[in-house]
């Protein structure tokens, strides 16, 4: 089971999105063995699902 450990939006205001591109964030996940991995998802996807730090990452 993977849990959300951290979010990083990386948006420093110096780069514009391509037309039609939606803002993304990097999400660091951690499992029971303290292994970590990062995934990139649209910010709206996280908000729509109400996901926050400490929440279980939904199964694909």
JSON list of C-alpha atoms in Angstrom, two decimals, residues 15-23:
[
{"chain": "A", "resi": 15, "resn": "UNK", "atom": "CA", "xyz": [7.25, 28.70, -17.42]},
{"chain": "A", "resi": 16, "resn": "UNK", "atom": "CA", "xyz": [3.93, 28.80, -19.20]},
{"chain": "A", "resi": 17, "resn": "UNK", "atom": "CA", "xyz": [1.76, 25.79, -19.86]},
{"chain": "A", "resi": 18, "resn": "UNK", "atom": "CA", "xyz": [1.30, 24.67, -23.43]},
{"chain": "A", "resi": 19, "resn": "UNK", "atom": "CA", "xyz": [-2.16, 25.35, -24.87]},
{"chain": "A", "resi": 20, "resn": "UNK", "atom": "CA", "xyz": [-4.59, 22.80, -23.43]},
{"chain": "A", "resi": 21, "resn": "UNK", "atom": "CA", "xyz": [-2.09, 21.55, -20.85]},
{"chain": "A", "resi": 22, "resn": "UNK", "atom": "CA", "xyz": [-3.32, 21.34, -17.25]},
{"chain": "A", "resi": 23, "resn": "UNK", "atom": "CA", "xyz": [-1.18, 22.05, -14.17]}
]
